[in-house]
mmCIF file of C-alpha atoms and ligand atoms in Angstrom:
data_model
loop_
_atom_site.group_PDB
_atom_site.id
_atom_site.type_symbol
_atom_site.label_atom_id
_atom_site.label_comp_id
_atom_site.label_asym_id
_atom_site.label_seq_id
_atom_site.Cartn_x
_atom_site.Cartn_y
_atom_site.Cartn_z
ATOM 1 C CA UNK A 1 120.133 70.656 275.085
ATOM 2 C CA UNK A 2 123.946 71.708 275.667
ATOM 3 C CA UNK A 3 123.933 75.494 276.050
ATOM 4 C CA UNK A 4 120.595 76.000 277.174
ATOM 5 C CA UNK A 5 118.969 76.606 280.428
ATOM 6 C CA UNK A 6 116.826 74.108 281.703
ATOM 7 C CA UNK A 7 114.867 73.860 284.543
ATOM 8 C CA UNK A 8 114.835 71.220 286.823
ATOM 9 C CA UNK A 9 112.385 70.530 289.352
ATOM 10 C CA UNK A 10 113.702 68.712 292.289
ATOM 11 C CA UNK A 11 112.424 66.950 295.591
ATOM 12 C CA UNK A 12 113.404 68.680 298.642
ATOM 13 C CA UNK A 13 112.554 67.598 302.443
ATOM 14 C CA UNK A 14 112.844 64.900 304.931
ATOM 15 C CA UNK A 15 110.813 62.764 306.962
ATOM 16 C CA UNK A 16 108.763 65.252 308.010
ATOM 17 C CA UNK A 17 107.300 65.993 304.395
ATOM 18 C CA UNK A 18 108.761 68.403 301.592
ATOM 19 C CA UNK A 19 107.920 69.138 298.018
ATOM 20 C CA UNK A 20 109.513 70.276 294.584
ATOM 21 C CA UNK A 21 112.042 73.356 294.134
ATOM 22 C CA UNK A 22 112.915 74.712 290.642
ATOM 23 C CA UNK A 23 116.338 75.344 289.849
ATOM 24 C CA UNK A 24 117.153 76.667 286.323
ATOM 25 C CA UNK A 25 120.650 75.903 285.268
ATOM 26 C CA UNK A 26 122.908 75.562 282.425
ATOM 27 C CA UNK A 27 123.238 72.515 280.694
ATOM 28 C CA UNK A 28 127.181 71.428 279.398
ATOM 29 C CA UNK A 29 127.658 68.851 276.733
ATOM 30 C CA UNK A 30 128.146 65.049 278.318
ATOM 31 C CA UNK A 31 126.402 66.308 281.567
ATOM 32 C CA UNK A 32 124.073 63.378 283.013
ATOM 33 C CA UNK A 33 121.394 64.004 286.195
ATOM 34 C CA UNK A 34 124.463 63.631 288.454
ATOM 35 C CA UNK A 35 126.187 66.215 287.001
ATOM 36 C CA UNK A 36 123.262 68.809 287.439
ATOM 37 C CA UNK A 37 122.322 67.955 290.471
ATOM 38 C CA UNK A 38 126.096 68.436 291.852
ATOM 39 C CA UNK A 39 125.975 71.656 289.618
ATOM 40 C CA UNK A 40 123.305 72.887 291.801
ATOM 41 C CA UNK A 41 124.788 72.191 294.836
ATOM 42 C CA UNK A 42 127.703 74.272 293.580
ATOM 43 C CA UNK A 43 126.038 76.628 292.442
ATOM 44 C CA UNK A 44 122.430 77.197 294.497
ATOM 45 C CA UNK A 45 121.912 74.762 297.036
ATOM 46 C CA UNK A 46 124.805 73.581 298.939
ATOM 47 C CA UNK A 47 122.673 71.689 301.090
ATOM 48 C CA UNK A 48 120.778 69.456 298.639
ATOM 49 C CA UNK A 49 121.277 65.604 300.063
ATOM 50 C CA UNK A 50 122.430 63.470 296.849
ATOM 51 C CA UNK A 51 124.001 60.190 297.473
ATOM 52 C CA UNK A 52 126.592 59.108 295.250
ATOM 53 C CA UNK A 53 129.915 57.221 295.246
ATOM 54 C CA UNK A 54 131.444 56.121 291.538
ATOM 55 C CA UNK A 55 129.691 58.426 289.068
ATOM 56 C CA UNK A 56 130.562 55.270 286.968
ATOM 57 C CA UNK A 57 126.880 53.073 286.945
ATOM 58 C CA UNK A 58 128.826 50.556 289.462
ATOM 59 C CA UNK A 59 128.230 51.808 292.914
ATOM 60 C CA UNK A 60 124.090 51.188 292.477
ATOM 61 C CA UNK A 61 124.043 54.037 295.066
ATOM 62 C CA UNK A 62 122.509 57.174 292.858
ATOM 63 C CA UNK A 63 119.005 55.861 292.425
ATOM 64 C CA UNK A 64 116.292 58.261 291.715
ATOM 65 C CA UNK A 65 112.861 58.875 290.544
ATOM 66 C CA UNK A 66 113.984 60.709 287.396
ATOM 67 C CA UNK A 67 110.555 62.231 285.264
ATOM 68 C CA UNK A 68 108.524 59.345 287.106
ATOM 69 C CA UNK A 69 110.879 56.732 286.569
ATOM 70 C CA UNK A 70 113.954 54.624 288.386
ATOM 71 C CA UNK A 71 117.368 55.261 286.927
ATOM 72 C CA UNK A 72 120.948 55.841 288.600
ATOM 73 C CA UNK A 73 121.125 59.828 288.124
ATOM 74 C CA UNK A 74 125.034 58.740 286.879
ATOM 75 C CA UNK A 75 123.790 57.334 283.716
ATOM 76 C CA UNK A 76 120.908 59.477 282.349
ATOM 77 C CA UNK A 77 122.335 62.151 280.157
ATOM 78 C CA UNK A 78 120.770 65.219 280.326
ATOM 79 C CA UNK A 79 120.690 65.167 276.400
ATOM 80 C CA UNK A 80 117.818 62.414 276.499
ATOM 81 C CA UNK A 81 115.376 64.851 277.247
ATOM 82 C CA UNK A 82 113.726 66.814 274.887
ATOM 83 C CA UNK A 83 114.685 70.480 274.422
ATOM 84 C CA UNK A 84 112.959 72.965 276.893
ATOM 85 C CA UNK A 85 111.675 69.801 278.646
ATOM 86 C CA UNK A 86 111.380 70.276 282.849
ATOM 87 C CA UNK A 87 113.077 67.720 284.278
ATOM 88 C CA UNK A 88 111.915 66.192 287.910
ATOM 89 C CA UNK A 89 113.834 64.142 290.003
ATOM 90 C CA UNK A 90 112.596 62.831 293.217
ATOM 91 C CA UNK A 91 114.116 60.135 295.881
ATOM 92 C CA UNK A 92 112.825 56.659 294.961
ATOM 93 C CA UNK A 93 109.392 56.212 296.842
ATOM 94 C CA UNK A 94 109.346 52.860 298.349
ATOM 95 C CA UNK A 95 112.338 53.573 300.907
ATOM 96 C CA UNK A 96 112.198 56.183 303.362
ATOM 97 C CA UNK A 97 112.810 59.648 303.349
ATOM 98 C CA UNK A 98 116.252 60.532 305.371
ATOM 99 C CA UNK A 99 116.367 64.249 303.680
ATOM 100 C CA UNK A 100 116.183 65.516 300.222
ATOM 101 C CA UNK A 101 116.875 62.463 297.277
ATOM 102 C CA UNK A 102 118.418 60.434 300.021
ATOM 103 C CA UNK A 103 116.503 57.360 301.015
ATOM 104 C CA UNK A 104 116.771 55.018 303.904
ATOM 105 C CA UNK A 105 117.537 51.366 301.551
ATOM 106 C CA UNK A 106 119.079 49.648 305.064
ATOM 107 C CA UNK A 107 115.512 47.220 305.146
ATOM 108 C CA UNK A 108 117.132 45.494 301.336
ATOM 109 C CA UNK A 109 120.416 45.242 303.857
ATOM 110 C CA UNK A 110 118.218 43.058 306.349
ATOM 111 C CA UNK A 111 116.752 40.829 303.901
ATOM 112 C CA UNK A 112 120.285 39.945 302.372
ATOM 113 C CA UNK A 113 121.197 38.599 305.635
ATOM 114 C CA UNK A 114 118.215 36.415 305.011
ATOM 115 C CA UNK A 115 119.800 34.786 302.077
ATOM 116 C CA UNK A 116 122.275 32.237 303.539
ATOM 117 C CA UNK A 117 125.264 32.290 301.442
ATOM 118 C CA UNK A 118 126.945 29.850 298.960
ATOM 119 C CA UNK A 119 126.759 25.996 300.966
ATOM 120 C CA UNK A 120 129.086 23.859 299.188
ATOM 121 C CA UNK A 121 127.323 20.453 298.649
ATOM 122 C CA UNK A 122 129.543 17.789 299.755
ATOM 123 C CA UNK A 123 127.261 15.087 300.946
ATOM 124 C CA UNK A 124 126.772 13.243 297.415
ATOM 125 C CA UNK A 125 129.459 10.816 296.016
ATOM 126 C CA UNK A 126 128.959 12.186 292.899
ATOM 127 C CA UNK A 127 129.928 15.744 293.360
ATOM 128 C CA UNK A 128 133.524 16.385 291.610
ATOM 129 C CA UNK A 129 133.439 19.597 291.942
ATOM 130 C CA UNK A 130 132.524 20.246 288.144
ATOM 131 C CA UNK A 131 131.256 23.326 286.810
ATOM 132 C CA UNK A 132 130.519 23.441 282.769
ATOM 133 C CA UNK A 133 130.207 26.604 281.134
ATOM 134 C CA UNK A 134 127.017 26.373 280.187
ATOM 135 C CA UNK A 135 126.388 26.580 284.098
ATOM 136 C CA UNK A 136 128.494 29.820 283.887
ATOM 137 C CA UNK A 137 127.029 30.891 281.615
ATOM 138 C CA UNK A 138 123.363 30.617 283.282
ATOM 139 C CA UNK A 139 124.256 32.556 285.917
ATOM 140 C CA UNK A 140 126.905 34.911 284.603
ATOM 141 C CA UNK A 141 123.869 37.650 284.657
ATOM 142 C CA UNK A 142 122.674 37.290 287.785
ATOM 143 C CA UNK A 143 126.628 38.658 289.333
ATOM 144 C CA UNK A 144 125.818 42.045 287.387
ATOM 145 C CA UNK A 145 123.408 43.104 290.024
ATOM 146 C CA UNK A 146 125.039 46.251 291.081
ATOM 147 C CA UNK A 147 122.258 46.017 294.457
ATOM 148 C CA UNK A 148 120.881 49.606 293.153
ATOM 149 C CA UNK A 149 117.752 48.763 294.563
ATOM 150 C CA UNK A 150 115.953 50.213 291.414
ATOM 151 C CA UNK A 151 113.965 47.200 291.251
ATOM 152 C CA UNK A 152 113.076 46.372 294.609
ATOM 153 C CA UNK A 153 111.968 50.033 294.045
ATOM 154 C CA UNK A 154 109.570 49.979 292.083
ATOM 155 C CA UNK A 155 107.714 46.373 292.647
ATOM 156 C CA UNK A 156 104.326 46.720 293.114
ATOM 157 C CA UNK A 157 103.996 44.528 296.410
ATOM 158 C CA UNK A 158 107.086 46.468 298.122
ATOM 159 C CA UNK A 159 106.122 49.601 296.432
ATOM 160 C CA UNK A 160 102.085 49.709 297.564
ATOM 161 C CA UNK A 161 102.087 47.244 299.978
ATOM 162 C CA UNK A 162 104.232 47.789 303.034
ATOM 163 C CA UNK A 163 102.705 45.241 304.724
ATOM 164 C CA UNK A 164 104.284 42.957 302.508
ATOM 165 C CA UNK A 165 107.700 44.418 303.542
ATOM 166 C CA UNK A 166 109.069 41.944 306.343
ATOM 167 C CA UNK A 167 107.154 39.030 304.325
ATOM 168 C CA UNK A 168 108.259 39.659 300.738
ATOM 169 C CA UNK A 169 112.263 39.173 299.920
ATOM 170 C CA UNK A 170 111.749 41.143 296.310
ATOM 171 C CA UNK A 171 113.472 40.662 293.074
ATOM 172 C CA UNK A 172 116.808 41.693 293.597
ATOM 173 C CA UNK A 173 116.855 38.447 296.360
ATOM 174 C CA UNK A 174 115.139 36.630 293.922
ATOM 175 C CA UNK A 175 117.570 36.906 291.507
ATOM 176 C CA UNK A 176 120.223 35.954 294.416
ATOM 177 C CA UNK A 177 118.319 33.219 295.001
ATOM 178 C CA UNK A 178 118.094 31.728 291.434
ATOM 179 C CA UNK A 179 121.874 32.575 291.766
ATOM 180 C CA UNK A 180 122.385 30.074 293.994
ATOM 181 C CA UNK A 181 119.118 27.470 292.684
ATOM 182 C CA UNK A 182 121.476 27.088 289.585
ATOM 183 C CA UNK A 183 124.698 27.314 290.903
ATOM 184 C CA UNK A 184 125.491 23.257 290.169
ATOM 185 C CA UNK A 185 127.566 23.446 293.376
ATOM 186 C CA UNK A 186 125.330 24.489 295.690
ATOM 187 C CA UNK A 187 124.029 22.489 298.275
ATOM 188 C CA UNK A 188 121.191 24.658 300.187
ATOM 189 C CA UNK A 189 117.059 24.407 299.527
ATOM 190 C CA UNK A 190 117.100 27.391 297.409
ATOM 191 C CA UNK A 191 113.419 26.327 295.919
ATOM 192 C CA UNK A 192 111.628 26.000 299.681
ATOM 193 C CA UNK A 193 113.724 29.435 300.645
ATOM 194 C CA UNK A 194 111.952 30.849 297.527
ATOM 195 C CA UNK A 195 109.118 29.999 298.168
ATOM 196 C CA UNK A 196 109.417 31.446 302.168
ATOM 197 C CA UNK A 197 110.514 34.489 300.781
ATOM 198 C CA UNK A 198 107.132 35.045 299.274
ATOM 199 C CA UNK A 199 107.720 34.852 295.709
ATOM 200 C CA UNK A 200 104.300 33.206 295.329
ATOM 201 C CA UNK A 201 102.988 37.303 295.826
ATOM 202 C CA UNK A 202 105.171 38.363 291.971
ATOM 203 C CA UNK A 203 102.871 38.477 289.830
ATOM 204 C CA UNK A 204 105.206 38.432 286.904
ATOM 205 C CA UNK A 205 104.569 42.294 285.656
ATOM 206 C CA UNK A 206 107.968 42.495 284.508
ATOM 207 C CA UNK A 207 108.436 46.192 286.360
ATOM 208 C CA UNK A 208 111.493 44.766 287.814
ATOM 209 C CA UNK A 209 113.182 43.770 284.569
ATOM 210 C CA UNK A 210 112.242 47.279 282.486
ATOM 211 C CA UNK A 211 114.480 49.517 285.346
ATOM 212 C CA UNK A 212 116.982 47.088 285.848
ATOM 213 C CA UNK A 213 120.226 49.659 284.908
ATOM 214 C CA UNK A 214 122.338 46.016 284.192
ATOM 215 C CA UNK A 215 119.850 44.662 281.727
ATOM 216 C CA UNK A 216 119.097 41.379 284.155
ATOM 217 C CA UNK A 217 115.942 39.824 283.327
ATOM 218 C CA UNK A 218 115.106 39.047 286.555
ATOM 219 C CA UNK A 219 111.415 38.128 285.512
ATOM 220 C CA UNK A 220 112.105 35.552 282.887
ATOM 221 C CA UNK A 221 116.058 34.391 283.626
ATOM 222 C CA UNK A 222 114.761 34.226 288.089
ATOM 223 C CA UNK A 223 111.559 34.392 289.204
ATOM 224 C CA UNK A 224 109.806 32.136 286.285
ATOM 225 C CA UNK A 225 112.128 29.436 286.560
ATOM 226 C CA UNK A 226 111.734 29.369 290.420
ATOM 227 C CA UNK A 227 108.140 29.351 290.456
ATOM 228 C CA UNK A 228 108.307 26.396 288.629
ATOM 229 C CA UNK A 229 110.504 24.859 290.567
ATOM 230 C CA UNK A 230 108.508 25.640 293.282
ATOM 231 C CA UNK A 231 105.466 24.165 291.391
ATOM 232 C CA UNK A 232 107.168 21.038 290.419
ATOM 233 C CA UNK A 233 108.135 20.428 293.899
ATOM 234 C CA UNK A 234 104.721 21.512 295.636
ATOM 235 C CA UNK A 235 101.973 20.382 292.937
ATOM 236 C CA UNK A 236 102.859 16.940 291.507
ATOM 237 C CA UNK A 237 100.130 16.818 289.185
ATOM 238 C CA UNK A 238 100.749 20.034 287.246
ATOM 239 C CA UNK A 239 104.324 18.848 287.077
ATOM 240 C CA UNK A 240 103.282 15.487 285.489
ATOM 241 C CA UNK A 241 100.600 17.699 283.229
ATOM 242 C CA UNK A 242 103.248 19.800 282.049
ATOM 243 C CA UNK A 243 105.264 16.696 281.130
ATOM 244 C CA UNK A 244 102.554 14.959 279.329
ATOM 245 C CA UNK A 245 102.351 18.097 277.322
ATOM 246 C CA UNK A 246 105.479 18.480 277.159
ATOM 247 C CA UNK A 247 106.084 15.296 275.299
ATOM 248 C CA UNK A 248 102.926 15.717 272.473
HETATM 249 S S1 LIG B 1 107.714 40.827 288.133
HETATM 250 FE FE1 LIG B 1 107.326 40.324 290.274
HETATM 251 S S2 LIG B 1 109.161 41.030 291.357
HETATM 252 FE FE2 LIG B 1 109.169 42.043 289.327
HETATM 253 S S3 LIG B 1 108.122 44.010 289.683
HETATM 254 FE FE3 LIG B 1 106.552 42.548 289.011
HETATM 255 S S4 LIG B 1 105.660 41.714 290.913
HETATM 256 FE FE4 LIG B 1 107.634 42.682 291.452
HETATM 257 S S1 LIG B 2 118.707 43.239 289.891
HETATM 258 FE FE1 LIG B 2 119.130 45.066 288.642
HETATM 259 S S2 LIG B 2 117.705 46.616 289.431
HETATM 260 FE FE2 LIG B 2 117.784 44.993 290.950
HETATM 261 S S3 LIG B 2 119.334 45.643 292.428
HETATM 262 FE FE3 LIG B 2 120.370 44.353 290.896
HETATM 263 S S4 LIG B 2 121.137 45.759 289.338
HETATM 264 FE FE4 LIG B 2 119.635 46.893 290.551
HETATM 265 S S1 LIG B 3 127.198 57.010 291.436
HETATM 266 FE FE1 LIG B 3 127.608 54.865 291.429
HETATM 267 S S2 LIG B 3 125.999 54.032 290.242
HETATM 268 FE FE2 LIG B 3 125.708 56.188 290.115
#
């Protein structure tokens, strides 16, 4: 694709309502959706809204809708799509519109403050303050999470249900919350706050875990083991099923 012109359709508006300009432009070797889009503000739309900060796939700020699908503009080469291909990029479509592929995200800033923080547990005799690595390890994913928002994004119950919006943490708090489930150390009810946070509405569709830009598998490494944690702790008699089967 280096060399050639391509044309790239992309979302421009606000609140109010807006739809897709075309913008043909030269594409240089190594340039990803960042780069164009800065290209065109350069070069044809100084006004075009792009939010951005380290151009590096660390910042988690340069989320977009890129050909139908959630990715950090910063990390999708231009070369992955096919020669003569129109590309689209749109702001992501559960948050809302502030102007052109800037979203409002500040309702994922209100639900962190639902997640209380780290509470040492000090109350047992027993705690020495011992971490092994294999409890390191466990949880050594979950500190990736760059808070991109690409998954929150595109969950179905956010994504299609906003009444689900004050009532439904999401998986990006889910996977903070299985943070802090398995953090040995921690001394908060991470299973009941799970389980308040509406996790029960996942349906385990795995969206989440196919846009994730740092590889987390939120649905299999978070949620899973929380739900049954959550069923262990709220239906008894599957637990003691699952341990009768477990020990055929
Ligand atoms: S697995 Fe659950 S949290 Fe992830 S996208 Fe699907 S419904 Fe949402
Ligand atoms: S879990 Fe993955 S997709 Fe979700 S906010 Fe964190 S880095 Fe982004
Ligand atoms: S600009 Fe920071 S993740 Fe893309």
């Amino acid at each position: 694709m280096a060399g050639q012109e391509t044309r790239i359709r992309v979302w421009r508006g606000d609140a109010s309502g807006g739809g897709f300009e075309e913008y043909r432009l030269s594409v240089e070797e190594g340039m990803v959706v960042l780069d164009a889009m800065h290209a065109i503000q350069a070069t044809q739309a100084n006004d075009l809204a792009v939010r951005w900060n380290c151009k590096a796939g660390r910042c988690g700020s340069c989320g977009a809708e890129i050909d139908g699908k959630p990715r950090l503009m910063c990390m999708t080469r231009m070369s992955s799509f096919a020669a003569g291909a129109t590309v689209t990029v749109a702001p992501l479509r559960t948050f809302p519109v502030i102007r052109d592929l800037v979203t409002d995200v500040s309702i994922n800033y209100e639900k962190a403050k639902n997640t209380s923080p780290f509470q040492p547990a000090t109350s047992s005799p027993d705690v020495a303050q011992r971490l092994y690595q294999e409890d390191v390890e466990r949880i050594r994913e979950f500190h990736n999470c760059i808070e991109c928002y690409l998954c929150q994004n595109v969950c179905h119950v956010l994504r299609d249900h906003s009444e689900h919006e004050r009532v439904y943490a999401g998986p990006r708090f889910f996977v903070r919350l299985a943070s802090l489930e398995m953090h040995p150390l921690d001394g908060a009810d991470r299973v009941t706050q799970a389980k308040e946070a509406g996790i029960g509405l996942c349906n385990v569709t795995k969206c989440c875990t196919e846009v994730c830009p740092e590889g987390i598998r939120i649905t299999d490494n978070a949620i899973i083991p929380l739900k049954e944690r959550i069923a262990d702790r709220y239906n008894p008699v599957g637990r003691l099923f699952r341990l009768i089967s477990a020990g055929d």
